[in-house]
Structures are given as C-alpha cells and as structure tokens.
C-alpha cells in the first residue's frame, strides 16, 4: 500500500490577475510562497517524510515542490495543466459559467476526456512504478479535479481546490482511494472565520455614539465583564467605566479552567497586584483599580462556567433590584457567541449588546501562524485554535451540542455554512484538537 499526496501549486501572479492559466506559466506570489511553506509545516507536524517527489513541468509547480519538500524532484509532462489554446492568459471573465466542459476546444484547447485520461495515466504510472511508500505529486487545480472525477470521487459545490490544497490518496492493487482533502494554506483564513463568528461584536466601537445610533440609547443599563485570562477585557471595562457606557458595571467569574492563568498573567505583569486564591472577578477588580483607578459596582465570585456565569449574574441583578432592559456582554472572544446564546435562553426579554473583549486576526507567514496585532494577555496560538474549535460542537444544535436539541444550556444558534466548512477544514489540519469541558467546573 502506498500513500500519495496530490497537491496543487501555490498562488501565482496569473491567479491574482484572474486570467486563464493552463499551460502558460507565471511565478508564485509572496502569498503563494507562504502557502507552500504552510503546507511544508503541515507535513512536518504530521511527521510525513517523502520517499519521492514529482512535479508538473510548469515553473509554478516545480517551485512549490521544492519549497514543500526541499528534495530533488522529477518533472513529468503528463502532470501539466489542461491546454487552453488561444485562450491561454485571457481574462477569466470571458469564460462561460462553470463547468466549462469542452468550451476551450474551439480555441485549439485540449479535449476534456483526453486531458482526464492524461492526468490519470500520469499519476497511475507514478503509483505503479515508484517503489517508495510515501509520494508527493505537485500538479494543478483542473488536473486534480479531473483526477478525482476519474477515480469516482465527487466534491461538494464546484469542486475547486485552493492553492496548495492536498488530496491524500491510498494506492493498492491498482486502485486509488481518497482518504481526505487538506487545506493547510487556508488555515489562517479558517481560524479568522471561526474567530469572527465566535467573537461577536454588535457595535464596531463601544461608545455612546454607537449605542445611540444602533439602539437609541446613550447608556446601557448594565455592562458585564466575564472572567477569563485575557487582560484586554479589563482594559475595555475600564475604558467603558470612564466613558460612562453603562449605568452599572458587574464583573462575573469564580474559579474555573482559566483562573490560574489569569492570576499568573496579572502577577507577572503587575507585581504589586496580589492574586493568590482570588476569583477571576476579584483579580479583574484589583486590576482595573490598580491600573486605571476605577471599580465595578458588583462582583459575582461563585460561577465556574459559561452557563452559571449567566444564571448567577441574573440572580445578582435580581437580588440587588437592578432594572435591566439592556445589557452589554464582554467575554473572551472565543466564548462570546455562547454567552449571548446563554443570555437569550435565560433572559430573552433583555436587549443584548455583544462586545467581545478582543478581535484577533491571524496571518500565515513563512509557514507559521501569528497575530497581526498584539492583544493584551492573549492566548498562545495553539490554545486559541483549540478554544475556537471547541466552541463549534458546543454551539451546534444537535444531540451532542449545548442547544435545545442537546443539553439545552443555550438558545438555538444558527451556524453559517462558511463556518461549518472552515471548522471541517481545520479538523483536517489539527485533528480533533478541541477543548473538552472540564467536569471540575461543571454547574453544581
């Protein structure tokens, strides 16, 4: 049995220019190089080592093969992209609606069935003749789609495979089996899709002007900061207090899975603030007092998870006779959507204004993920991804989720197809790297 990784080249100049790129060629862009390095990093993390590497004769494929493997590779003409005749390098806008069929034949282009036979034959020849067990083959987008069709695999939608997209194949007894499709070059984009979905912000900035414009109020009745380990949340609360964004301010959080991290971060950065044995609400209270000279009106110090964060908060509001028609919720961005859904379940009549404590934008450079802008007290990247990926199963309203069809902890959340796709692609890159609920902090 052999494992074959069939891979598309990185982004090219012609891809950016949106022109037809069959057998004509153009160089990899800087982004294309980064995509190849991201794929290299994925193979490295998966501990995959190639016995052999093959490439289409096109420069864009050869450069990708070298960047990914740093190994000698063999060029194969049979792996070239489809020939488009006189339509080579013409604007994509002139093409008919996809699928194109044999549209290009009238311009001297290659017959689609003949092209399919060529690309399938080239891959099969490598699989048959190469004695290695793990093989990398770098080719092109249309070539990969036609190969998948030839082996009977049907993709959703148009079947487009992104730059540096990878199809993992198993080859045995002259038969190919598609094991999975991976998109390591799209990892940063997919993380950002999940981050935006989980980290809801209903206003662009937390100002009286924005509240007045969208909700017709200059102040919310209550603003709540939920505990976590990201100091940016304390910064936002302090600014809101100074700007009189709400009539009352509450910090919610007992001792949970992020508490010790928060204690250490505050202690390390502000040695004068003692945090030992404090709840998250108490740590943030000391933080905004020491650093900003302001304080919240109430602290809720007993809740241990997103569920009782909400229920204990509502009990506190009731006990203190705090009228609350509008409330600003500020939570770690990975959990903001779930906090909103929890409030909708237990207090459906309150106007909720979401403002996640940070907005993280991730970029991939030289094969590694990093934040575009620094965030005060931010998670390391692996933890951030783990938290985001853990949220999607929780928010999914099925028998395993937290919605009405499952545990019934939160109101129904509609998950867009784009988010589902991003989550699915990230699972292929990270595996089942999600944060499991810690039973130590379950509601009593």
Tab-separated table of C-alpha atoms in Angstrom:
chain	number	residue	atom	x	y	z
A	1	UNK	CA	0.000	0.000	0.000
A	2	UNK	CA	1.268	3.475	-0.898
A	3	UNK	CA	0.300	6.929	0.329
A	4	UNK	CA	0.246	9.602	-2.349
A	5	UNK	CA	-0.211	13.299	-1.687
A	6	UNK	CA	-1.580	15.031	-4.774
A	7	UNK	CA	-1.079	18.762	-4.329
A	8	UNK	CA	-1.891	21.986	-6.163
A	9	UNK	CA	0.774	24.664	-6.647
A	10	UNK	CA	0.801	27.902	-4.653
A	11	UNK	CA	-0.854	31.165	-5.697
A	12	UNK	CA	0.636	32.741	-8.835
A	13	UNK	CA	0.692	36.125	-10.497
A	14	UNK	CA	-1.933	34.979	-13.022
A	15	UNK	CA	-4.166	33.720	-10.184
A	16	UNK	CA	-4.093	37.219	-8.708
A	17	UNK	CA	-4.685	38.807	-12.119
A	18	UNK	CA	-7.679	36.447	-12.595
A	19	UNK	CA	-6.612	35.203	-16.013
A	20	UNK	CA	-6.762	31.714	-17.532
A	21	UNK	CA	-3.665	29.764	-16.602
A	22	UNK	CA	-3.480	26.443	-18.374
A	23	UNK	CA	-0.081	25.532	-19.774
A	24	UNK	CA	1.106	29.140	-19.817
A	25	UNK	CA	3.007	29.982	-16.666
A	26	UNK	CA	3.575	32.704	-14.109
A	27	UNK	CA	5.666	32.835	-10.917
A	28	UNK	CA	4.500	32.238	-7.384
A	29	UNK	CA	3.478	35.354	-5.488
A	30	UNK	CA	4.744	36.068	-1.972
A	31	UNK	CA	1.457	34.662	-0.730
A	32	UNK	CA	1.975	31.570	-2.891
A	33	UNK	CA	5.390	31.028	-1.331
A	34	UNK	CA	3.855	31.349	2.138
A	35	UNK	CA	1.159	28.843	1.163
A	36	UNK	CA	3.821	26.340	0.134
A	37	UNK	CA	5.685	26.896	3.388
A	38	UNK	CA	2.430	26.393	5.304
A	39	UNK	CA	2.000	23.054	3.532
A	40	UNK	CA	5.580	22.169	4.384
A	41	UNK	CA	4.854	22.952	8.035
A	42	UNK	CA	1.736	20.762	7.928
A	43	UNK	CA	3.689	17.793	6.547
A	44	UNK	CA	6.343	18.376	9.212
A	45	UNK	CA	3.784	18.479	12.024
A	46	UNK	CA	2.208	15.281	10.702
A	47	UNK	CA	5.697	13.690	10.648
A	48	UNK	CA	5.308	12.865	6.960
A	49	UNK	CA	8.521	12.202	5.024
A	50	UNK	CA	8.536	11.677	1.269
A	51	UNK	CA	10.337	8.861	-0.478
A	52	UNK	CA	9.848	10.544	-3.858
A	53	UNK	CA	8.659	13.887	-5.226
A	54	UNK	CA	7.186	14.589	-8.691
A	55	UNK	CA	6.100	17.798	-10.331
A	56	UNK	CA	4.422	19.137	-13.423
A	57	UNK	CA	6.926	20.788	-15.748
A	58	UNK	CA	5.385	24.223	-15.037
A	59	UNK	CA	7.587	26.594	-13.057
A	60	UNK	CA	4.846	27.268	-10.510
A	61	UNK	CA	4.545	23.555	-9.697
A	62	UNK	CA	8.310	22.950	-9.625
A	63	UNK	CA	8.880	25.852	-7.232
A	64	UNK	CA	6.090	24.589	-4.987
A	65	UNK	CA	7.520	21.049	-4.955
A	66	UNK	CA	10.912	22.373	-3.911
A	67	UNK	CA	9.558	24.700	-1.204
A	68	UNK	CA	7.439	21.933	0.292
A	69	UNK	CA	9.966	19.102	0.210
A	70	UNK	CA	13.493	20.529	-0.220
A	71	UNK	CA	14.172	17.313	-2.120
A	72	UNK	CA	15.217	16.507	-5.671
A	73	UNK	CA	12.078	16.055	-7.743
A	74	UNK	CA	11.242	14.531	-11.113
A	75	UNK	CA	9.369	16.606	-13.698
A	76	UNK	CA	6.561	14.853	-15.595
A	77	UNK	CA	4.919	16.335	-18.691
A	78	UNK	CA	1.816	14.248	-18.082
A	79	UNK	CA	1.136	16.265	-14.919
A	80	UNK	CA	0.784	19.553	-16.808
A	81	UNK	CA	-2.421	21.556	-16.655
A	82	UNK	CA	-5.023	21.398	-19.428
A	83	UNK	CA	-4.091	23.338	-22.600
A	84	UNK	CA	-6.496	26.212	-23.324
A	85	UNK	CA	-5.392	27.064	-26.865
A	86	UNK	CA	-5.634	30.748	-27.774
A	87	UNK	CA	-7.497	31.358	-24.527
A	88	UNK	CA	-4.279	30.940	-22.564
A	89	UNK	CA	-3.693	34.068	-20.396
A	90	UNK	CA	-7.091	35.527	-21.356
A	91	UNK	CA	-9.369	37.061	-18.673
A	92	UNK	CA	-11.414	34.562	-16.669
A	93	UNK	CA	-14.341	36.953	-17.043
A	94	UNK	CA	-14.625	35.867	-20.691
A	95	UNK	CA	-15.259	32.241	-19.717
A	96	UNK	CA	-18.770	30.782	-19.635
A	97	UNK	CA	-20.322	29.733	-16.338
A	98	UNK	CA	-18.539	26.798	-14.716
A	99	UNK	CA	-18.344	23.874	-15.519
A	100	UNK	CA	-16.676	24.736	-18.823
A	101	UNK	CA	-16.903	21.315	-20.468
A	102	UNK	CA	-15.120	21.378	-23.842
A	103	UNK	CA	-15.509	25.138	-24.267
A	104	UNK	CA	-11.769	25.593	-24.944
A	105	UNK	CA	-11.601	23.000	-27.735
A	106	UNK	CA	-12.970	25.537	-30.252
A	107	UNK	CA	-9.928	27.711	-29.467
A	108	UNK	CA	-7.454	24.888	-30.056
A	109	UNK	CA	-7.602	23.706	-26.456
A	110	UNK	CA	-7.314	20.171	-25.126
A	111	UNK	CA	-10.287	17.791	-25.168
A	112	UNK	CA	-11.524	17.284	-21.593
A	113	UNK	CA	-11.762	13.495	-21.767
A	114	UNK	CA	-8.289	13.263	-23.303
A	115	UNK	CA	-6.949	15.544	-20.577
A	116	UNK	CA	-8.597	13.395	-17.891
A	117	UNK	CA	-7.002	10.274	-19.354
A	118	UNK	CA	-3.623	12.032	-19.458
A	119	UNK	CA	-3.601	13.205	-15.860
A	120	UNK	CA	-4.996	9.937	-14.509
A	121	UNK	CA	-2.456	7.979	-16.537
A	122	UNK	CA	0.444	10.105	-15.299
A	123	UNK	CA	-0.497	9.650	-11.630
A	124	UNK	CA	-1.165	5.925	-12.094
A	125	UNK	CA	2.179	5.463	-13.810
A	126	UNK	CA	3.976	7.057	-10.859
A	127	UNK	CA	1.979	4.963	-8.385
A	128	UNK	CA	2.757	1.753	-10.274
A	129	UNK	CA	6.439	2.315	-10.933
A	130	UNK	CA	7.752	4.213	-7.922
A	131	UNK	CA	8.987	1.886	-5.187
A	132	UNK	CA	8.508	4.399	-2.379
A	133	UNK	CA	5.689	4.216	0.167
A	134	UNK	CA	5.058	7.967	0.534
A	135	UNK	CA	4.986	10.113	-2.593
A	136	UNK	CA	4.338	13.807	-3.239
A	137	UNK	CA	2.969	14.876	-6.637
A	138	UNK	CA	2.569	18.609	-7.352
A	139	UNK	CA	0.218	19.489	-10.185
A	140	UNK	CA	-2.663	21.899	-10.955
A	141	UNK	CA	-6.239	22.710	-9.989
A	142	UNK	CA	-8.111	21.401	-13.034
A	143	UNK	CA	-5.776	18.418	-13.182
A	144	UNK	CA	-6.686	17.494	-9.616
A	145	UNK	CA	-10.411	17.907	-10.219
A	146	UNK	CA	-10.313	15.664	-13.295
A	147	UNK	CA	-8.224	13.056	-11.489
A	148	UNK	CA	-10.738	12.962	-8.624
A	149	UNK	CA	-13.541	12.544	-11.132
A	150	UNK	CA	-11.649	9.697	-12.803
A	151	UNK	CA	-11.387	7.797	-9.510
A	152	UNK	CA	-15.093	8.349	-8.791
A	153	UNK	CA	-14.776	10.997	-6.074
A	154	UNK	CA	-17.382	13.753	-6.080
A	155	UNK	CA	-16.812	17.016	-4.254
A	156	UNK	CA	-19.401	19.448	-2.967
A	157	UNK	CA	-20.051	22.638	-4.918
A	158	UNK	CA	-17.805	23.438	-7.864
A	159	UNK	CA	-15.037	21.184	-6.586
A	160	UNK	CA	-12.389	23.898	-6.644
A	161	UNK	CA	-9.265	23.048	-4.670
A	162	UNK	CA	-7.397	26.006	-3.203
A	163	UNK	CA	-3.770	26.807	-3.844
A	164	UNK	CA	-1.569	24.247	-2.084
A	165	UNK	CA	-4.653	22.139	-1.348
A	166	UNK	CA	-3.713	18.488	-0.756
A	167	UNK	CA	-5.552	15.286	-1.618
A	168	UNK	CA	-4.326	12.301	0.377
A	169	UNK	CA	-4.664	9.083	-1.629
A	170	UNK	CA	-4.186	5.456	-0.768
A	171	UNK	CA	-2.993	3.271	-3.651
A	172	UNK	CA	-3.252	-0.505	-3.541
A	173	UNK	CA	-3.829	-3.161	-6.202
A	174	UNK	CA	-4.044	-0.504	-8.927
A	175	UNK	CA	-6.867	1.289	-7.126
A	176	UNK	CA	-6.906	4.803	-5.682
A	177	UNK	CA	-8.905	5.700	-2.588
A	178	UNK	CA	-9.347	9.315	-1.490
A	179	UNK	CA	-8.651	9.458	2.237
A	180	UNK	CA	-9.052	13.186	2.847
A	181	UNK	CA	-8.591	16.674	1.432
A	182	UNK	CA	-6.492	19.124	3.431
A	183	UNK	CA	-6.173	22.884	3.015
A	184	UNK	CA	-3.185	23.955	5.167
A	185	UNK	CA	-2.737	27.176	3.185
A	186	UNK	CA	-6.233	28.263	4.226
A	187	UNK	CA	-5.624	27.695	7.933
A	188	UNK	CA	-5.284	31.376	8.868
A	189	UNK	CA	-8.397	32.304	6.902
A	190	UNK	CA	-10.383	29.493	8.523
A	191	UNK	CA	-9.236	30.498	12.015
A	192	UNK	CA	-10.349	34.055	11.296
A	193	UNK	CA	-13.756	32.838	10.107
A	194	UNK	CA	-14.273	30.950	13.379
A	195	UNK	CA	-12.873	33.876	15.373
A	196	UNK	CA	-15.294	36.362	13.855
A	197	UNK	CA	-18.249	34.020	14.352
A	198	UNK	CA	-17.426	33.189	17.979
A	199	UNK	CA	-16.261	36.697	18.916
A	200	UNK	CA	-19.452	38.659	18.293
A	201	UNK	CA	-19.365	42.441	18.372
A	202	UNK	CA	-22.693	44.143	17.733
A	203	UNK	CA	-21.112	47.593	17.524
A	204	UNK	CA	-17.816	48.498	15.906
A	205	UNK	CA	-16.692	50.546	18.906
A	206	UNK	CA	-18.060	50.718	22.438
A	207	UNK	CA	-19.103	54.370	22.520
A	208	UNK	CA	-22.234	56.300	23.433
A	209	UNK	CA	-22.473	57.468	19.828
A	210	UNK	CA	-22.525	53.888	18.540
A	211	UNK	CA	-25.129	52.844	21.133
A	212	UNK	CA	-27.298	55.818	20.243
A	213	UNK	CA	-27.008	55.160	16.528
A	214	UNK	CA	-27.862	51.452	16.688
A	215	UNK	CA	-30.074	51.116	19.779
A	216	UNK	CA	-31.330	54.628	20.507
A	217	UNK	CA	-29.701	54.694	23.957
A	218	UNK	CA	-26.750	56.697	25.248
A	219	UNK	CA	-26.094	54.176	28.050
A	220	UNK	CA	-26.847	50.525	28.616
A	221	UNK	CA	-28.431	49.644	31.947
A	222	UNK	CA	-25.651	47.167	32.810
A	223	UNK	CA	-22.255	46.195	31.426
A	224	UNK	CA	-20.777	42.831	32.380
A	225	UNK	CA	-17.196	41.637	32.060
A	226	UNK	CA	-16.954	37.865	32.311
A	227	UNK	CA	-13.784	36.410	33.755
A	228	UNK	CA	-11.149	34.788	31.594
A	229	UNK	CA	-7.447	35.183	31.188
A	230	UNK	CA	-7.255	37.945	28.573
A	231	UNK	CA	-6.308	41.256	30.178
A	232	UNK	CA	-7.741	43.136	27.203
A	233	UNK	CA	-11.169	42.553	28.766
A	234	UNK	CA	-10.164	44.539	31.841
A	235	UNK	CA	-8.864	47.318	29.619
A	236	UNK	CA	-12.206	47.503	27.796
A	237	UNK	CA	-14.186	47.549	31.042
A	238	UNK	CA	-12.043	50.332	32.496
A	239	UNK	CA	-12.452	52.444	29.371
A	240	UNK	CA	-16.207	51.849	29.420
A	241	UNK	CA	-16.437	52.940	33.057
A	242	UNK	CA	-14.533	56.139	32.310
A	243	UNK	CA	-16.768	56.865	29.312
A	244	UNK	CA	-19.967	56.078	31.283
A	245	UNK	CA	-21.122	53.487	28.751
A	246	UNK	CA	-23.486	51.874	31.298
A	247	UNK	CA	-25.316	52.782	34.489
A	248	UNK	CA	-23.936	49.819	36.436
A	249	UNK	CA	-20.879	47.567	35.993
A	250	UNK	CA	-20.521	43.932	37.026
A	251	UNK	CA	-17.557	41.549	36.886
A	252	UNK	CA	-18.538	37.877	36.818
A	253	UNK	CA	-16.281	34.916	37.488
A	254	UNK	CA	-15.373	32.474	40.218
A	255	UNK	CA	-12.651	29.836	39.854
A	256	UNK	CA	-12.595	27.939	36.563
A	257	UNK	CA	-10.236	26.495	33.994
A	258	UNK	CA	-8.707	29.897	33.089
A	259	UNK	CA	-8.341	31.287	36.633
A	260	UNK	CA	-4.780	30.276	37.408
A	261	UNK	CA	-3.608	31.553	34.038
A	262	UNK	CA	-5.219	34.934	34.775
A	263	UNK	CA	-3.653	35.087	38.236
A	264	UNK	CA	-0.200	34.398	36.836
A	265	UNK	CA	-0.528	36.879	33.968
A	266	UNK	CA	-1.556	39.707	36.277
A	267	UNK	CA	1.081	38.795	38.875
A	268	UNK	CA	3.845	38.623	36.261
A	269	UNK	CA	2.933	41.909	34.587
A	270	UNK	CA	1.894	43.864	37.699
A	271	UNK	CA	3.907	42.534	40.619
A	272	UNK	CA	2.179	44.917	43.042
A	273	UNK	CA	-1.174	43.163	42.481
A	274	UNK	CA	-1.508	40.081	44.676
A	275	UNK	CA	-3.712	37.443	43.056
A	276	UNK	CA	-3.228	34.271	45.101
A	277	UNK	CA	-6.509	32.460	45.840
A	278	UNK	CA	-8.594	35.218	44.234
A	279	UNK	CA	-11.570	34.546	41.965
A	280	UNK	CA	-11.465	35.894	38.415
A	281	UNK	CA	-13.882	38.686	39.355
A	282	UNK	CA	-11.617	39.725	42.224
A	283	UNK	CA	-8.483	39.624	40.049
A	284	UNK	CA	-10.056	41.864	37.401
A	285	UNK	CA	-11.421	44.157	40.097
A	286	UNK	CA	-7.945	44.653	41.551
A	287	UNK	CA	-6.512	45.043	38.069
A	288	UNK	CA	-8.794	47.911	36.975
A	289	UNK	CA	-8.447	49.554	40.388
A	290	UNK	CA	-4.645	49.443	40.419
A	291	UNK	CA	-4.020	50.200	36.755
A	292	UNK	CA	-6.923	52.525	35.922
A	293	UNK	CA	-8.175	53.825	39.268
A	294	UNK	CA	-11.763	52.668	38.715
A	295	UNK	CA	-14.043	49.981	40.080
A	296	UNK	CA	-17.080	47.893	39.232
A	297	UNK	CA	-20.317	48.155	41.179
A	298	UNK	CA	-20.763	44.420	41.800
A	299	UNK	CA	-18.678	41.242	41.757
A	300	UNK	CA	-20.105	37.755	41.180
A	301	UNK	CA	-17.481	35.352	42.574
A	302	UNK	CA	-19.037	31.882	42.542
A	303	UNK	CA	-19.750	30.909	38.919
A	304	UNK	CA	-17.393	28.439	37.252
A	305	UNK	CA	-18.556	28.141	33.629
A	306	UNK	CA	-20.420	29.990	30.879
A	307	UNK	CA	-23.766	28.526	31.984
A	308	UNK	CA	-23.771	29.627	35.585
A	309	UNK	CA	-21.948	32.836	34.644
A	310	UNK	CA	-25.332	33.819	33.219
A	311	UNK	CA	-27.648	32.331	35.839
A	312	UNK	CA	-25.637	33.681	38.794
A	313	UNK	CA	-25.438	37.078	37.088
A	314	UNK	CA	-29.209	37.186	36.712
A	315	UNK	CA	-29.626	36.225	40.380
A	316	UNK	CA	-27.261	39.052	41.367
A	317	UNK	CA	-29.257	41.573	39.307
A	318	UNK	CA	-32.500	40.399	40.896
A	319	UNK	CA	-31.134	40.414	44.444
A	320	UNK	CA	-29.928	43.993	44.030
A	321	UNK	CA	-33.108	45.199	42.282
A	322	UNK	CA	-31.163	46.300	39.221
A	323	UNK	CA	-33.504	47.124	36.351
A	324	UNK	CA	-32.024	45.739	33.174
A	325	UNK	CA	-33.637	46.308	29.804
A	326	UNK	CA	-30.289	46.495	28.018
A	327	UNK	CA	-27.005	44.758	28.844
A	328	UNK	CA	-23.520	44.792	27.337
A	329	UNK	CA	-21.798	41.422	27.497
A	330	UNK	CA	-17.983	41.371	27.261
A	331	UNK	CA	-16.404	37.921	27.226
A	332	UNK	CA	-13.329	36.225	25.788
A	333	UNK	CA	-13.895	36.304	22.023
A	334	UNK	CA	-13.793	32.513	21.744
A	335	UNK	CA	-16.849	32.243	24.025
A	336	UNK	CA	-18.792	35.448	23.280
A	337	UNK	CA	-21.337	33.808	20.953
A	338	UNK	CA	-22.104	31.134	23.534
A	339	UNK	CA	-22.510	33.761	26.258
A	340	UNK	CA	-25.001	35.585	24.026
A	341	UNK	CA	-26.914	32.335	23.435
A	342	UNK	CA	-26.981	31.621	27.179
A	343	UNK	CA	-28.405	35.051	27.957
A	344	UNK	CA	-31.038	34.609	25.236
A	345	UNK	CA	-32.169	31.372	26.860
A	346	UNK	CA	-32.441	32.652	30.437
A	347	UNK	CA	-33.373	36.298	29.815
A	348	UNK	CA	-34.945	36.514	26.349
A	349	UNK	CA	-36.538	39.923	27.011
A	350	UNK	CA	-33.270	41.755	27.736
A	351	UNK	CA	-31.656	43.679	24.856
A	352	UNK	CA	-28.201	42.106	24.485
A	353	UNK	CA	-25.278	44.100	23.128
A	354	UNK	CA	-22.260	41.893	22.427
A	355	UNK	CA	-18.755	43.282	22.564
A	356	UNK	CA	-16.096	40.552	22.616
A	357	UNK	CA	-13.032	41.528	24.627
A	358	UNK	CA	-10.723	41.377	21.609
A	359	UNK	CA	-10.595	40.855	17.875
A	360	UNK	CA	-7.834	38.545	16.781
A	361	UNK	CA	-6.699	38.434	13.170
A	362	UNK	CA	-4.325	35.633	12.254
A	363	UNK	CA	-1.891	35.590	9.351
A	364	UNK	CA	0.350	32.860	7.984
A	365	UNK	CA	3.910	33.857	7.176
A	366	UNK	CA	6.849	31.604	6.429
A	367	UNK	CA	4.693	28.633	7.311
A	368	UNK	CA	3.786	29.865	10.792
A	369	UNK	CA	0.685	31.446	12.276
A	370	UNK	CA	0.872	34.733	14.137
A	371	UNK	CA	-1.400	37.556	15.242
A	372	UNK	CA	-1.383	40.651	13.039
A	373	UNK	CA	-1.694	42.909	16.095
A	374	UNK	CA	-0.697	42.286	19.726
A	375	UNK	CA	-3.561	41.634	22.177
A	376	UNK	CA	-3.027	42.275	25.876
A	377	UNK	CA	-2.656	38.927	27.645
A	378	UNK	CA	-3.620	36.888	24.587
A	379	UNK	CA	-3.659	33.099	24.370
A	380	UNK	CA	-0.791	31.391	22.592
A	381	UNK	CA	-1.845	30.343	19.092
A	382	UNK	CA	-2.395	26.643	19.784
A	383	UNK	CA	-4.641	27.421	22.756
A	384	UNK	CA	-6.616	29.994	20.783
A	385	UNK	CA	-7.268	27.496	17.986
A	386	UNK	CA	-8.178	24.803	20.496
A	387	UNK	CA	-10.722	27.073	22.172
A	388	UNK	CA	-12.287	28.142	18.875
A	389	UNK	CA	-12.589	24.574	17.627
A	390	UNK	CA	-14.118	23.525	20.932
A	391	UNK	CA	-16.868	26.109	20.541
A	392	UNK	CA	-18.350	24.874	17.263
A	393	UNK	CA	-19.526	21.480	18.613
A	394	UNK	CA	-20.937	23.281	21.666
A	395	UNK	CA	-22.841	25.814	19.556
A	396	UNK	CA	-24.124	23.188	17.119
A	397	UNK	CA	-27.762	22.485	17.937
A	398	UNK	CA	-27.764	18.694	17.797
A	399	UNK	CA	-27.837	15.843	20.295
A	400	UNK	CA	-24.202	16.472	21.266
A	401	UNK	CA	-24.353	20.281	21.448
A	402	UNK	CA	-25.454	22.756	24.078
A	403	UNK	CA	-28.585	23.909	22.226
A	404	UNK	CA	-32.260	22.885	22.708
A	405	UNK	CA	-31.781	19.650	20.739
A	406	UNK	CA	-28.919	18.603	23.004
A	407	UNK	CA	-28.061	19.659	26.554
A	408	UNK	CA	-30.377	22.678	26.360
A	409	UNK	CA	-27.881	25.008	28.042
A	410	UNK	CA	-28.264	27.783	25.448
A	411	UNK	CA	-30.715	29.127	22.889
A	412	UNK	CA	-30.509	27.913	19.286
A	413	UNK	CA	-27.519	29.251	17.348
A	414	UNK	CA	-27.550	29.251	13.548
A	415	UNK	CA	-24.140	28.239	12.227
A	416	UNK	CA	-23.432	29.522	8.690
A	417	UNK	CA	-22.170	27.103	6.047
A	418	UNK	CA	-18.959	29.126	5.779
A	419	UNK	CA	-18.247	28.453	9.452
A	420	UNK	CA	-19.047	24.743	9.137
A	421	UNK	CA	-16.685	24.466	6.171
A	422	UNK	CA	-13.901	26.339	7.978
A	423	UNK	CA	-14.296	24.085	11.015
A	424	UNK	CA	-14.240	20.954	8.858
A	425	UNK	CA	-11.070	22.081	7.073
A	426	UNK	CA	-9.369	22.957	10.351
A	427	UNK	CA	-10.141	19.481	11.684
A	428	UNK	CA	-8.209	18.031	8.739
A	429	UNK	CA	-5.224	20.192	9.707
A	430	UNK	CA	-5.412	19.953	13.511
A	431	UNK	CA	-7.329	16.727	14.015
A	432	UNK	CA	-9.762	16.641	16.941
A	433	UNK	CA	-7.930	19.467	18.693
A	434	UNK	CA	-10.824	20.865	20.689
A	435	UNK	CA	-11.180	21.890	24.318
A	436	UNK	CA	-13.239	19.388	26.252
A	437	UNK	CA	-15.456	20.589	29.088
A	438	UNK	CA	-13.696	20.209	32.444
A	439	UNK	CA	-16.001	18.363	34.880
A	440	UNK	CA	-14.304	20.098	37.834
A	441	UNK	CA	-16.041	23.326	36.813
A	442	UNK	CA	-19.452	21.945	35.944
A	443	UNK	CA	-22.522	23.555	37.490
A	444	UNK	CA	-23.411	22.125	40.867
